Coordinates of C-alpha atoms and ligand atoms in Angstrom, one line a residue:
M25 CA 20.4 -4.5 -31.8
T26 CA 19.7 -7.1 -34.5
E27 CA 16.3 -8.0 -33.2
N28 CA 15.0 -4.5 -33.7
M29 CA 13.5 -4.3 -37.1
T30 CA 12.4 -0.8 -37.7
E31 CA 10.8 -1.1 -41.2
N32 CA 7.8 -3.1 -42.1
V33 CA 9.7 -6.2 -43.1
A34 CA 6.8 -8.5 -42.2
G35 CA 4.8 -7.2 -45.2
P36 CA 1.4 -5.5 -44.9
A37 CA 0.7 -5.3 -41.2
K38 CA -2.2 -2.9 -40.9
A39 CA -4.4 -3.3 -37.8
A40 CA -8.1 -2.8 -38.3
P41 CA -8.8 0.9 -38.0
G42 CA -10.0 2.1 -34.7
R43 CA -7.8 -0.2 -32.6
S44 CA -4.7 1.2 -31.0
I45 CA -3.4 -2.2 -29.8
V46 CA -4.2 -5.7 -30.8
V47 CA -2.8 -8.5 -28.7
D48 CA -3.2 -12.0 -30.0
G49 CA -2.4 -15.2 -28.3
L50 CA 0.3 -13.9 -26.0
R51 CA 2.1 -16.6 -24.0
K52 CA 5.0 -16.0 -21.7
S53 CA 7.0 -18.2 -19.3
Y54 CA 9.8 -16.9 -17.1
E55 CA 11.4 -20.4 -17.1
R56 CA 14.6 -20.5 -19.1
N57 CA 13.5 -23.4 -21.3
A58 CA 9.8 -22.8 -21.9
G59 CA 8.9 -26.3 -23.0
D60 CA 5.5 -28.0 -23.0
A61 CA 5.6 -28.5 -19.2
A62 CA 6.6 -24.9 -18.5
A63 CA 4.4 -22.9 -16.1
Y64 CA 3.2 -19.9 -18.1
A65 CA 2.8 -16.6 -16.4
I66 CA 0.3 -15.7 -19.2
D67 CA -1.1 -18.3 -21.6
G68 CA -3.1 -17.3 -24.7
V69 CA -4.0 -13.7 -23.8
S70 CA -5.8 -11.9 -26.6
F71 CA -7.5 -8.5 -26.5
D72 CA -7.9 -5.1 -28.2
V73 CA -7.5 -1.6 -27.0
P74 CA -9.7 0.6 -29.2
E75 CA -8.7 4.2 -30.0
G76 CA -9.5 6.6 -27.2
Q77 CA -10.8 3.9 -24.8
F78 CA -9.8 3.1 -21.2
V79 CA -9.2 -0.6 -20.9
T80 CA -8.2 -2.3 -17.6
L81 CA -6.5 -5.5 -16.8
L82 CA -8.1 -6.7 -13.5
G83 CA -7.3 -9.7 -11.4
P84 CA -5.7 -11.0 -8.2
S85 CA -2.0 -10.6 -7.5
G86 CA 0.1 -13.0 -9.6
C87 CA -2.5 -13.5 -12.3
G88 CA -0.3 -12.0 -15.0
K89 CA -1.4 -8.4 -15.4
T90 CA 2.1 -6.8 -15.1
T91 CA 3.6 -9.5 -17.4
T92 CA 0.9 -8.7 -20.0
L93 CA 1.6 -4.9 -19.7
R94 CA 5.4 -5.4 -19.9
C95 CA 5.0 -7.6 -23.0
V96 CA 2.9 -4.8 -24.6
A97 CA 5.6 -2.3 -23.6
G98 CA 8.3 -4.5 -25.1
L99 CA 10.1 -4.9 -21.7
E100 CA 9.4 -8.6 -21.7
R101 CA 9.6 -10.9 -24.7
A102 CA 6.9 -13.5 -25.0
Q103 CA 7.4 -17.0 -26.4
G104 CA 4.2 -16.9 -28.4
G105 CA 1.7 -14.5 -29.9
R106 CA 1.6 -11.2 -31.8
I107 CA 1.1 -7.5 -30.9
E108 CA 0.1 -4.8 -33.3
M109 CA 0.2 -1.1 -32.5
A110 CA -1.1 1.7 -34.6
G111 CA -1.2 -0.6 -37.6
Q112 CA 2.3 -2.0 -37.2
I113 CA 3.4 -5.4 -35.9
V114 CA 5.7 -4.6 -33.0
F115 CA 6.0 -8.3 -31.8
D116 CA 5.6 -11.6 -33.6
A117 CA 7.0 -14.6 -31.9
S118 CA 6.7 -16.9 -35.0
Q119 CA 8.8 -14.4 -37.0
G120 CA 11.2 -13.4 -34.3
R121 CA 10.1 -9.8 -34.6
H122 CA 10.5 -7.6 -31.5
V123 CA 10.4 -3.8 -31.7
R124 CA 12.3 -2.1 -28.8
P125 CA 10.3 -0.4 -26.1
E126 CA 11.6 3.0 -27.1
D127 CA 10.5 2.5 -30.7
R128 CA 6.9 1.5 -29.7
P129 CA 4.2 4.3 -29.7
I130 CA 3.5 4.0 -26.0
A131 CA 4.3 5.8 -22.8
M132 CA 4.4 4.1 -19.5
V133 CA 3.4 5.8 -16.3
P134 CA 5.3 4.0 -13.5
Q135 CA 3.8 3.2 -10.1
S136 CA 6.2 5.7 -8.5
Y137 CA 5.7 8.2 -11.4
G138 CA 9.4 8.1 -12.2
I139 CA 9.8 11.9 -11.7
W140 CA 13.5 13.0 -11.7
P141 CA 14.2 14.8 -8.5
H142 CA 17.3 16.6 -9.9
M143 CA 15.3 18.3 -12.6
T144 CA 12.8 21.1 -12.7
V145 CA 9.1 20.4 -13.4
L146 CA 9.6 21.9 -16.9
D147 CA 12.7 19.7 -17.7
N148 CA 10.9 16.6 -16.5
A149 CA 8.0 17.4 -18.8
A150 CA 10.3 18.1 -21.7
F151 CA 12.3 14.9 -21.3
P152 CA 10.5 12.8 -24.0
M153 CA 10.9 15.6 -26.5
R154 CA 14.6 15.8 -25.9
H155 CA 15.3 12.0 -25.7
G156 CA 12.2 10.1 -27.1
R157 CA 11.0 8.7 -30.4
N158 CA 9.8 12.0 -31.9
R159 CA 12.6 14.5 -30.9
R160 CA 12.0 18.2 -31.1
R161 CA 14.4 21.2 -30.9
G162 CA 15.0 24.5 -29.3
E163 CA 12.1 26.8 -28.4
E164 CA 9.5 24.4 -29.6
V165 CA 10.4 22.0 -26.7
R166 CA 9.8 24.7 -24.1
R167 CA 6.6 26.0 -25.8
R168 CA 5.0 22.6 -26.0
A169 CA 6.0 21.6 -22.5
M170 CA 4.6 24.9 -21.1
E171 CA 1.3 24.4 -23.0
M172 CA 1.0 20.9 -21.6
L173 CA 1.8 22.0 -18.0
E174 CA -0.9 24.6 -18.4
Q175 CA -3.4 21.9 -19.5
V176 CA -2.7 20.0 -16.3
G177 CA -2.6 23.1 -14.1
L178 CA 1.1 23.1 -13.3
Q179 CA 2.3 26.1 -15.4
S180 CA 3.0 28.2 -12.3
M181 CA 5.4 25.5 -11.0
A182 CA 7.4 25.0 -14.1
D183 CA 10.7 26.2 -12.6
R184 CA 10.4 24.5 -9.3
W185 CA 12.3 21.3 -8.4
A186 CA 10.1 18.3 -9.1
T187 CA 10.6 17.2 -5.4
Q188 CA 8.6 20.3 -4.4
L189 CA 5.4 18.9 -5.9
S190 CA 2.7 17.1 -3.8
G191 CA 1.8 13.4 -4.7
G192 CA -1.1 14.5 -6.8
Q193 CA 0.9 17.1 -8.6
Q194 CA 3.6 14.5 -9.4
Q195 CA 1.0 12.3 -10.9
R196 CA -0.1 15.2 -13.2
L197 CA 3.5 15.8 -14.1
A198 CA 4.0 12.1 -14.9
F199 CA 0.8 12.2 -17.1
A200 CA 1.9 15.4 -18.9
R201 CA 5.4 14.0 -19.5
A202 CA 3.9 10.8 -20.9
L203 CA 1.6 12.7 -23.3
L204 CA 4.5 14.9 -24.6
G205 CA 6.0 11.7 -26.1
D206 CA 3.0 11.6 -28.5
P207 CA 2.1 8.0 -27.5
E208 CA -0.7 6.0 -29.1
V209 CA -1.5 4.4 -25.8
L210 CA -0.7 5.1 -22.1
L211 CA 0.3 2.1 -20.1
L212 CA -0.3 2.4 -16.3
D213 CA 0.6 -0.3 -13.8
E214 CA -1.3 0.2 -10.5
P215 CA -0.4 4.0 -10.5
L216 CA -2.6 4.8 -7.4
S217 CA -1.8 1.9 -5.2
N218 CA 0.7 3.8 -3.0
L219 CA -1.8 6.4 -2.0
D220 CA -4.3 6.6 0.8
A221 CA -8.0 5.9 0.0
K222 CA -9.2 9.5 -0.2
L223 CA -6.4 10.7 -2.5
R224 CA -6.8 7.6 -4.6
A225 CA -10.5 8.3 -5.3
K226 CA -9.7 11.9 -6.2
L227 CA -6.8 11.1 -8.5
R228 CA -8.6 8.3 -10.3
Q229 CA -11.3 10.8 -11.3
E230 CA -8.6 13.2 -12.4
L231 CA -6.9 10.5 -14.4
R232 CA -10.0 9.6 -16.2
S233 CA -10.9 13.2 -17.0
F234 CA -7.4 13.8 -18.5
Q235 CA -7.6 10.6 -20.5
E236 CA -11.0 11.8 -21.9
K237 CA -9.8 15.3 -22.5
F238 CA -6.7 14.2 -24.5
E239 CA -8.7 11.4 -26.2
I240 CA -5.8 9.0 -25.6
A241 CA -6.2 5.2 -25.2
A242 CA -5.1 3.8 -21.9
L243 CA -4.2 0.2 -20.8
Y244 CA -4.5 0.2 -17.0
V245 CA -3.5 -2.5 -14.5
T246 CA -5.2 -2.9 -11.1
H247 CA -6.2 -5.6 -8.6
D248 CA -8.9 -3.2 -7.2
Q249 CA -12.3 -4.1 -8.6
S250 CA -13.9 -0.8 -7.6
E251 CA -11.1 1.2 -9.3
A252 CA -11.6 -0.9 -12.5
L253 CA -15.4 -0.5 -12.5
A254 CA -15.2 3.3 -11.9
L255 CA -12.5 4.1 -14.5
S256 CA -12.9 1.7 -17.4
D257 CA -14.8 1.5 -20.7
T258 CA -13.8 -2.2 -20.9
V259 CA -12.5 -4.5 -18.1
I260 CA -10.4 -7.6 -18.9
V261 CA -10.7 -10.0 -15.9
M262 CA -7.6 -12.3 -15.6
N263 CA -7.1 -15.4 -13.5
Q264 CA -4.0 -17.6 -13.4
G265 CA -2.5 -16.3 -16.7
R266 CA -5.7 -16.5 -18.7
I267 CA -8.6 -14.1 -19.5
E268 CA -11.9 -15.0 -17.9
Q269 CA -14.1 -12.3 -19.4
I270 CA -13.9 -9.1 -21.3
D271 CA -16.8 -6.7 -20.9
G272 CA -18.0 -3.3 -19.8
P273 CA -18.3 -2.7 -16.1
E274 CA -22.1 -3.0 -15.9
R275 CA -22.2 -6.2 -18.0
L276 CA -19.4 -7.7 -16.0
Y277 CA -21.4 -7.1 -12.8
D278 CA -24.8 -8.2 -14.2
H279 CA -23.7 -11.0 -16.5
P280 CA -20.6 -12.7 -15.1
R281 CA -19.6 -15.6 -17.2
S282 CA -17.9 -17.7 -14.5
S283 CA -18.0 -18.1 -10.7
F284 CA -14.6 -16.6 -10.6
V285 CA -15.8 -13.3 -12.2
A286 CA -19.0 -13.3 -10.1
D287 CA -17.0 -13.6 -6.9
F288 CA -14.2 -11.2 -7.8
I289 CA -16.5 -8.4 -9.0
G290 CA -18.8 -7.3 -6.1
S291 CA -20.2 -10.0 -3.8
A292 CA -22.2 -12.9 -5.1
N293 CA -24.0 -15.9 -3.6
L294 CA -22.7 -19.0 -5.4
L295 CA -24.8 -22.1 -4.8
P296 CA -23.3 -25.4 -5.9
V297 CA -25.5 -27.1 -8.5
E298 CA -26.2 -30.9 -8.5
H299 CA -28.0 -31.1 -11.8
T300 CA -29.5 -28.9 -14.5
S301 CA -32.3 -29.3 -17.0
P302 CA -33.7 -26.9 -19.6
G303 CA -36.3 -24.4 -18.3
P304 CA -38.8 -22.3 -20.2
D305 CA -37.7 -19.5 -22.6
G306 CA -34.0 -20.6 -22.6
S307 CA -33.7 -20.6 -18.9
V308 CA -32.0 -23.2 -16.8
L309 CA -33.6 -25.2 -13.9
A310 CA -30.8 -25.8 -11.5
K311 CA -31.2 -28.3 -8.7
T312 CA -29.3 -27.2 -5.6
G313 CA -29.0 -28.5 -2.0
V314 CA -31.7 -26.0 -1.0
G315 CA -34.1 -26.7 -3.8
A316 CA -34.6 -26.0 -7.5
V317 CA -33.8 -22.5 -8.7
L318 CA -34.9 -21.1 -12.1
C319 CA -32.1 -19.1 -13.7
G320 CA -33.1 -16.7 -16.4
R321 CA -29.5 -15.8 -17.2
S322 CA -27.0 -18.2 -18.5
P323 CA -23.9 -17.4 -20.5
A324 CA -23.6 -20.9 -21.9
A325 CA -25.1 -21.9 -25.2
P326 CA -28.5 -23.6 -25.0
D327 CA -27.1 -27.0 -26.0
D328 CA -24.9 -26.9 -22.9
R329 CA -27.6 -26.3 -20.5
S330 CA -28.2 -29.8 -19.3
G331 CA -25.6 -31.4 -17.1
N332 CA -24.0 -31.5 -13.8
G333 CA -22.0 -29.1 -11.7
G334 CA -21.7 -25.4 -11.9
F335 CA -23.3 -22.7 -9.7
V336 CA -26.4 -20.6 -9.3
C337 CA -25.3 -17.0 -8.9
V338 CA -27.4 -14.3 -7.3
R339 CA -26.3 -10.9 -6.0
P340 CA -27.4 -10.0 -2.4
E341 CA -29.5 -7.1 -3.7
N342 CA -31.5 -9.5 -5.9
V343 CA -32.5 -11.9 -3.0
R344 CA -36.1 -11.1 -1.8
V345 CA -36.5 -11.7 1.9
R346 CA -39.8 -12.2 3.7
A347 CA -40.4 -12.9 7.4
A348 CA -41.7 -16.5 7.4
D349 CA -44.8 -15.5 9.5
E350 CA -45.9 -13.1 6.7
G351 CA -47.6 -16.1 5.3
T352 CA -46.4 -19.6 4.6
P353 CA -44.9 -19.9 1.2
Q354 CA -47.1 -21.7 -1.3
A355 CA -45.9 -24.9 -3.0
G356 CA -44.3 -24.1 -6.3
D357 CA -43.4 -20.6 -5.1
D358 CA -39.7 -21.5 -5.4
E359 CA -39.0 -20.0 -2.0
I360 CA -36.2 -21.2 0.1
L361 CA -36.7 -21.4 3.9
G362 CA -33.8 -20.4 6.1
R363 CA -32.8 -19.0 9.4
V364 CA -31.1 -15.7 10.0
E365 CA -27.5 -16.1 11.3
T366 CA -26.4 -12.5 11.4
S367 CA -28.3 -9.3 10.8
E368 CA -26.6 -5.9 10.4
F369 CA -28.5 -2.6 10.2
L370 CA -26.7 -0.4 7.7
G371 CA -29.1 2.6 7.7
D372 CA -30.5 2.2 4.2
R373 CA -30.7 -1.6 4.4
L374 CA -30.4 -4.7 6.5
E375 CA -27.6 -7.0 5.6
L376 CA -28.6 -10.6 6.5
V377 CA -26.7 -13.9 6.3
V378 CA -29.3 -16.6 6.1
R379 CA -28.5 -20.3 6.7
A380 CA -30.4 -22.6 4.4
G381 CA -29.3 -26.2 4.5
D382 CA -25.6 -26.3 3.8
V383 CA -25.3 -22.8 2.4
A384 CA -25.1 -19.3 3.8
I385 CA -26.9 -16.8 1.6
T386 CA -26.2 -13.0 1.9
A387 CA -29.2 -10.8 1.3
F388 CA -29.9 -7.1 1.4
A389 CA -33.4 -6.5 2.9
R390 CA -35.5 -3.5 3.6
A391 CA -34.2 -1.7 6.7
D392 CA -37.6 -2.0 8.4
L393 CA -37.8 -5.8 8.0
G394 CA -36.5 -6.1 11.5
S395 CA -35.2 -9.7 11.3
R396 CA -33.0 -10.8 14.1
P397 CA -30.6 -13.8 14.4
G398 CA -32.6 -17.0 14.9
D399 CA -35.7 -15.7 13.0
D400 CA -37.1 -17.9 10.2
V401 CA -37.3 -16.2 6.8
S402 CA -38.1 -17.2 3.3
L403 CA -35.9 -16.2 0.3
A404 CA -36.9 -15.9 -3.3
F405 CA -34.6 -15.3 -6.3
D406 CA -36.0 -13.4 -9.3
P407 CA -35.1 -15.6 -12.4
A408 CA -34.4 -12.5 -14.4
S409 CA -31.4 -11.6 -12.2
T410 CA -30.3 -15.2 -11.4
S411 CA -27.5 -16.8 -13.5
Y412 CA -26.5 -20.3 -14.0
L413 CA -22.7 -20.5 -14.4
A414 CA -21.3 -23.7 -15.7
S415 CA -17.9 -23.2 -14.0
Ligands
ADP29 N1 10.7 -11.6 -13.3 C1 10.0 -12.8 -13.0 N2 10.7 -13.9 -12.9 C2 10.0 -15.1 -12.6 N3 8.6 -15.1 -12.4 C3 7.9 -14.0 -12.5 C4 8.6 -12.7 -12.8 N4 7.6 -11.8 -12.9 C5 6.5 -12.4 -12.6 N5 6.6 -13.7 -12.4 C6 5.6 -14.7 -12.1 O1 4.6 -14.6 -13.1 C7 3.3 -14.7 -12.6 C8 2.5 -13.4 -13.0 O2 3.1 -12.3 -12.3 P1 2.7 -10.8 -12.6 O3 2.5 -10.6 -14.1 O4 3.6 -9.9 -11.9 O5 1.2 -10.8 -11.9 P2 0.3 -9.5 -11.4 O6 0.9 -8.3 -12.0 O7 -1.0 -9.8 -11.9 O8 0.4 -9.5 -9.9 C9 3.4 -14.9 -11.1 O9 3.4 -16.2 -10.8 C10 4.8 -14.3 -10.8 O10 5.4 -15.0 -9.7
MG30 MG1 1.6 -6.5 -11.0

C-alpha cells in the first residue's frame, strides 16, 4: 500500500514526552467531495492522551465520538489534521501521510469484544503475538499469554472454548488480548453498552482497575455521563462534531463552560439572561426574568462580561430553599419568590420544582422542609456556586 509510510519520512516528529497521543485539528466528512459546504462529522478536534491516563470522549449520539476514535485507529482517513502516537506522526493530512491501523501502537477493544468462538481462551489471547505488530515465536507466546491470563484471573480457563466464558470473563479476555499486542493506548468504543446496569457498574470498576494496574493509556468512548465521570482522569465533551470542554470530572461538573456541558453533565437550572454587567470581585451581575442574580463563577474573560444573552447556571443542590413564612425576604437579599409545583420526598432530601415567573427551578431541599405543591417558597443562589455562561 503506497500510502503506508513506515519510516520517519516527515522528518523529526517527536511528540512532547508524556503524551501517548496528540490529535490536532482533525476534520472528517463522509461526503465524497468534502468541499467548503460539506457537513463535517468532526470539525477541528484537538486533544492529548497523556501516558497512563484514562481519557473519555463523551457526548450525545451522532456527535462524532466513533468517528474520532476510528480516525485515531486509522480505520477512517480524515481530510484535515494530524495525529502523533508515541512520538511518531501516524497521520498528517497536509502531507498525505497515513500509517495503517495494524502499524499503529494501539489496540482496539470492540463493543462485542471480538472474541473468536472457534478458538480456545489461550489462542484468543495469543493472537496478537502470532499475527500483530510485534510478533513472537514458539514457547514465548504461550508463556506470555498464560502470564497475562493469570493477571486477569482466567488461567484456569486457558484451554476452554472462548464461547464457554461469561460476558464479564469475555471482557477480561478481550482486555488481556489487547494488552498482549503491546499497545501504547487502548481504544474502547462503548464496551459496556450491551450489558445490564448491574454488570455494567461492576465491569467498569474492573476495567479501571486493570487500566491502572497495567499503567496503560486509554481512550474511551461513551454517551453515558455517569460512566465518563466514574472512570476518567479527563473527559472530552463533544457536541455536533466539535469539542465543548476538556476537563477532569469534578471541574466539568463544578465549572461547566457552556450551557450544553452544564445540561449534559448532571442536572442544571439554566435561566436565560437578558443583560449582564460587571459585579464585584470579577463576578457577573445577570439580569434574568426572575430578578438579578450574582454569579461568582464565569468561564469568560473579564472583558467579555458585559453584554446580552447567555444563562445563569445553578445546580439543584446549590439552590437554598426557605418556606416563605419563615420571614419575608429582605430587600436586596437576592431571593427569588416562587411557588412549589411538585415535591418529591426522596428519603435524604426533598426534590422540588418551583415555578418563578417563566422558569421552573429544580431544588434539593432538606427532607424536613415539608413543602407541598402550592406552597410559596423563597430561593437563593450562593454566588460562589452560581455560574454565568455566555453560550
Ligand atoms: N460511515 C458513515 N457514513 C456516513 N456518515 C456517517 C458514517 N459514520 C458516521 N456518520 C455520521 O457522522 C456523524 C458522527 O457519527 P459518529 O461518529 O458515529 O457519532 P457517535 O459515535 O458520537 O454517535 C453522524 O452524523 C453520523 O450520521
Ligand atoms: Mg458511536
